[in-house]
Short mmCIF file of C-alpha atoms in Angstrom, two decimals:
data_model
loop_
_atom_site.label_atom_id
_atom_site.label_comp_id
_atom_site.label_asym_id
_atom_site.label_seq_id
_atom_site.Cartn_x
_atom_site.Cartn_y
_atom_site.Cartn_z
CA MET T 1 -1.00 37.52 1.84
CA ALA T 2 -0.33 34.73 -0.66
CA ALA T 3 3.38 34.44 0.17
CA PRO T 4 2.93 34.05 3.96
CA ARG T 5 0.12 31.55 3.38
CA ALA T 6 2.28 29.51 1.00
CA ARG T 7 5.09 29.62 3.53
CA ARG T 8 2.80 28.35 6.29
CA LEU T 9 1.66 25.53 4.01
CA GLU T 10 5.25 24.53 3.30
CA LEU T 11 6.03 24.49 7.03
CA ALA T 12 2.90 22.46 7.73
CA LEU T 13 3.79 19.93 5.04
CA GLY T 14 7.29 19.65 6.43
CA ALA T 15 5.94 19.12 9.92
CA CYS T 16 3.57 16.43 8.65
CA ALA T 17 6.43 14.64 6.94
CA VAL T 18 8.55 14.76 10.10
CA LEU T 19 5.64 13.56 12.23
CA ALA T 20 4.87 10.71 9.82
CA LEU T 21 8.50 9.64 9.75
CA GLY T 22 8.66 9.81 13.53
CA VAL T 23 5.56 7.66 13.98
CA GLY T 24 6.86 5.13 11.51
CA ALA T 25 10.34 5.07 13.02
CA ILE T 26 9.03 4.33 16.51
CA ASP T 27 6.82 1.47 15.37
CA VAL T 28 9.44 0.02 13.05
CA ALA T 29 12.04 0.16 15.82
CA ARG T 30 9.67 -1.78 18.06
CA SER T 31 9.26 -4.47 15.44
CA LEU T 32 13.01 -4.67 14.80
CA VAL T 33 13.94 -5.08 18.47
CA THR T 34 11.02 -7.30 19.54
CA GLU T 35 11.90 -10.95 19.15
CA GLY T 36 9.68 -12.70 16.62
CA ALA T 37 7.86 -9.53 15.56
CA LEU T 38 9.20 -9.40 12.00
CA GLU T 39 8.78 -13.12 11.48
CA THR T 40 5.06 -12.94 12.24
CA SER T 41 4.41 -9.69 10.35
CA ASP T 42 2.33 -9.35 7.22
CA PHE T 43 5.39 -7.97 5.49
CA ALA T 44 7.29 -11.24 5.95
CA ILE T 45 4.57 -12.99 3.91
CA PHE T 46 4.59 -10.22 1.29
CA ARG T 47 8.36 -10.50 0.97
CA ALA T 48 8.16 -14.28 0.68
CA GLY T 49 5.72 -13.85 -2.22
CA GLY T 50 8.18 -11.49 -3.89
CA ALA T 51 11.01 -13.97 -3.34
CA LEU T 52 9.02 -16.69 -5.10
CA VAL T 53 8.55 -14.37 -8.09
CA LEU T 54 12.32 -13.86 -8.29
CA ARG T 55 12.96 -17.59 -8.43
CA GLY T 56 10.23 -18.17 -11.01
CA ALA T 57 7.96 -20.06 -8.62
CA ASP T 58 4.23 -19.71 -8.07
CA PRO T 59 3.66 -17.31 -5.15
CA TYR T 60 0.31 -19.03 -4.45
CA ASP T 61 1.70 -22.55 -4.14
CA ARG T 62 1.41 -23.50 -0.46
CA ALA T 63 4.45 -25.79 -0.45
CA ALA T 64 6.56 -23.11 -2.14
CA GLN T 65 5.29 -20.52 0.35
CA GLU T 66 6.24 -22.68 3.31
CA GLU T 67 9.70 -23.28 1.86
CA ALA T 68 10.21 -19.56 1.21
CA MET T 69 9.20 -18.74 4.79
CA ARG T 70 11.59 -21.36 6.17
CA GLU T 71 14.43 -19.90 4.12
CA LEU T 72 13.50 -16.40 5.22
CA LEU T 73 13.41 -17.35 8.89
CA GLY T 74 16.44 -19.63 8.86
CA GLY T 75 14.50 -22.89 9.05
CA GLU T 76 12.53 -21.83 12.12
CA HIS T 77 9.15 -21.43 10.42
CA ALA T 78 6.52 -23.72 11.91
CA GLY T 79 3.93 -23.17 9.19
CA GLY T 80 0.30 -22.24 9.57
CA HIS T 81 0.45 -18.71 8.14
CA LEU T 82 -2.32 -17.43 5.90
CA GLY T 83 -0.11 -17.44 2.83
CA PHE T 84 0.34 -14.85 0.11
CA LEU T 85 -3.17 -13.62 -0.70
CA LEU T 86 -2.51 -10.41 -2.61
CA PRO T 87 -3.16 -10.24 -6.39
CA PRO T 88 -0.34 -11.20 -8.79
CA HIS T 89 0.71 -7.64 -9.61
CA ALA T 90 1.35 -7.08 -5.90
CA ALA T 91 3.75 -10.04 -5.88
CA LEU T 92 5.76 -8.31 -8.60
CA LEU T 93 5.84 -5.08 -6.57
CA PHE T 94 7.38 -6.90 -3.62
CA ALA T 95 9.98 -8.71 -5.73
CA PRO T 96 12.58 -5.86 -5.54
CA LEU T 97 12.27 -5.78 -1.73
CA ALA T 98 12.82 -9.54 -1.66
CA ARG T 99 16.39 -8.94 -2.81
CA LEU T 100 17.12 -7.47 0.62
CA PRO T 101 17.29 -9.30 3.96
CA LEU T 102 14.08 -9.14 5.97
CA ALA T 103 15.03 -6.36 8.40
CA PRO T 104 16.39 -3.86 5.81
CA ALA T 105 13.49 -4.63 3.46
CA PHE T 106 11.01 -4.02 6.28
CA ALA T 107 12.68 -0.73 7.18
CA LEU T 108 12.67 0.45 3.55
CA PHE T 109 8.99 -0.47 3.17
CA ALA T 110 8.22 1.47 6.35
CA LEU T 111 10.08 4.51 5.03
CA LEU T 112 8.06 4.42 1.81
CA SER T 113 4.88 4.08 3.89
CA ALA T 114 5.83 7.14 5.95
CA VAL T 115 6.32 9.19 2.79
CA LEU T 116 2.89 8.08 1.56
CA LEU T 117 1.43 8.89 4.97
CA SER T 118 2.57 12.49 4.71
CA ARG T 119 0.82 12.69 1.33
CA LEU T 120 -2.29 11.11 2.82
CA VAL T 121 -2.46 13.75 5.53
CA TYR T 122 -2.27 16.49 2.92
CA VAL T 123 -5.04 14.94 0.79
CA LEU T 124 -7.32 14.37 3.78
CA ALA T 125 -6.82 17.95 4.95
CA ASP T 126 -7.73 19.19 1.48
CA LEU T 127 -10.85 17.00 1.35
CA ALA T 128 -12.00 18.11 4.78
CA ARG T 129 -10.99 21.76 4.27
CA ALA T 130 -9.29 21.40 7.64
CA ASP T 131 -6.03 22.55 9.17
CA ILE T 132 -3.31 20.21 7.96
CA GLY T 133 -1.57 20.16 11.33
CA ALA T 134 -4.75 19.10 13.10
CA VAL T 135 -5.37 16.35 10.56
CA ALA T 136 -1.80 15.13 10.99
CA LEU T 137 -2.19 14.89 14.76
CA VAL T 138 -5.48 13.01 14.48
CA VAL T 139 -4.20 10.57 11.86
CA CYS T 140 -0.94 9.85 13.67
CA ALA T 141 -2.83 9.21 16.92
CA LEU T 142 -4.91 6.40 15.39
CA GLY T 143 -4.09 2.98 16.80
CA PRO T 144 -4.55 1.09 13.51
CA LEU T 145 -1.89 3.30 11.94
CA HIS T 146 0.68 2.08 14.43
CA ALA T 147 -0.34 -1.53 13.76
CA THR T 148 0.11 -0.86 10.05
CA PHE T 149 3.72 0.18 10.59
CA ARG T 150 4.48 -2.62 13.05
CA LEU T 151 3.10 -5.33 10.76
CA GLY T 152 4.18 -3.85 7.43
CA GLN T 153 0.67 -3.69 6.02
CA LEU T 154 -0.71 -1.99 2.90
CA ALA T 155 -3.37 0.07 4.69
CA ILE T 156 -1.60 3.40 4.07
CA VAL T 157 -1.22 2.70 0.35
CA CYS T 158 -4.87 1.70 -0.04
CA THR T 159 -6.21 4.55 2.09
CA LEU T 160 -4.19 7.03 0.07
CA ALA T 161 -5.49 5.53 -3.17
CA LEU T 162 -9.07 5.88 -1.94
CA ALA T 163 -8.49 9.45 -0.76
CA GLU T 164 -6.89 10.41 -4.07
CA LEU T 165 -9.84 8.82 -5.89
CA VAL T 166 -12.39 10.85 -3.91
CA ARG T 167 -10.38 14.04 -4.38
CA ALA T 168 -10.06 13.47 -8.12
CA LEU T 169 -13.78 12.82 -8.50
CA ARG T 170 -14.57 15.96 -6.52
CA ASP T 171 -12.37 17.99 -8.85
CA GLY T 172 -13.76 16.40 -12.02
CA ARG T 173 -10.53 14.55 -12.83
CA ASP T 174 -11.91 11.20 -13.88
CA VAL T 175 -8.72 9.73 -15.35
CA PRO T 176 -6.66 10.11 -12.12
CA ALA T 177 -9.68 8.71 -10.26
CA GLY T 178 -9.63 5.59 -12.43
CA ILE T 179 -5.89 5.16 -11.91
CA ALA T 180 -6.35 5.48 -8.14
CA LEU T 181 -9.02 2.78 -8.26
CA ALA T 182 -6.56 0.51 -10.09
CA VAL T 183 -4.04 1.01 -7.27
CA LEU T 184 -6.79 0.03 -4.85
CA THR T 185 -6.84 -3.44 -6.46
CA LEU T 186 -3.95 -4.28 -4.13
CA LYS T 187 -6.90 -5.01 -1.84
CA PRO T 188 -9.50 -6.17 -4.40
CA GLN T 189 -12.33 -6.43 -1.86
CA PHE T 190 -12.61 -2.62 -1.85
CA VAL T 191 -13.03 -2.26 -5.61
CA PRO T 192 -16.61 -3.46 -6.36
CA VAL T 193 -18.35 -0.90 -4.16
CA VAL T 194 -16.34 1.98 -5.64
CA ALA T 195 -16.87 0.68 -9.19
CA LEU T 196 -20.63 0.51 -8.60
CA PHE T 197 -20.53 4.09 -7.34
CA LEU T 198 -18.79 5.16 -10.56
CA VAL T 199 -21.39 3.31 -12.64
CA GLY T 200 -24.19 4.96 -10.69
CA GLY T 201 -22.57 8.34 -11.17
CA VAL T 202 -22.10 7.72 -14.90
CA ARG T 203 -18.35 8.32 -14.59
CA TRP T 204 -17.46 6.36 -17.72
CA ARG T 205 -14.10 8.07 -18.25
CA ALA T 206 -13.03 7.00 -14.77
CA LEU T 207 -14.10 3.43 -15.47
CA LEU T 208 -12.26 3.42 -18.79
CA ALA T 209 -9.11 4.77 -17.13
CA PHE T 210 -9.49 2.07 -14.48
CA ALA T 211 -9.76 -0.65 -17.12
CA LEU T 212 -6.70 0.58 -19.00
CA ALA T 213 -4.69 0.90 -15.78
CA ILE T 214 -5.63 -2.67 -14.81
CA VAL T 215 -4.37 -3.91 -18.16
CA ILE T 216 -1.08 -2.11 -17.61
CA LEU T 217 -0.78 -3.49 -14.07
CA ALA T 218 -1.76 -7.03 -15.01
CA ALA T 219 0.33 -7.40 -18.17
CA PRO T 220 3.73 -7.83 -16.43
CA SER T 221 2.31 -10.42 -14.02
CA LEU T 222 0.74 -12.35 -16.89
CA ILE T 223 4.12 -12.42 -18.64
CA VAL T 224 6.14 -13.34 -15.57
CA LEU T 225 3.72 -15.59 -13.68
CA GLY T 226 1.39 -16.74 -16.44
CA PRO T 227 -2.43 -16.73 -16.52
CA GLY T 228 -2.55 -19.43 -13.83
CA ALA T 229 -1.58 -16.92 -11.16
CA TRP T 230 -4.78 -14.99 -11.77
CA ARG T 231 -6.83 -18.14 -11.33
CA ALA T 232 -5.22 -18.98 -7.99
#
């Protein structure tokens, strides 16, 4: 019985991966062929922040941001975007992608997101004790997921981090839970509520792991960007 069940799980995981890649490919293709779609995407701003890191500039300086966007878009940027608002360690994460032109960088980011999406489906199915194929169909039918791929957002990364955190806490693995919470700092507004939950649940090991992971994440940005970036 165990072998057939393991085989079915492998097939289901493979199907989830194919479905996730298919969903991502369709949405990415739409962004690549639609005029102006990439230029107005969230990813374009993320990449511009990474480009400023590579040149040693402040990713939170509005004038530098506008200049980076003009260079990225060939001088056609009219300004008025929200600017790079992610924390400093996120700017460092986007720096390698900034070495690529916008379209290839966007496609690579989408591919990484699709891989993470397949993992997210698996974790959600485990949390819900549900059929992985059914979870995959429901997740891939969600409208916000398609917007995430089209705009190059971080929603998949953050949702996976939250799901991994809940799964780790359920299984009594506090250290992985703390690390997952540190990943969630890519969107810092989600962190306080979860941290308060850990305090209320007396999950001190998770909080300690979170603190150590934050130090590890923040240290490179402090070295590269300086303390001023964290005050921006």
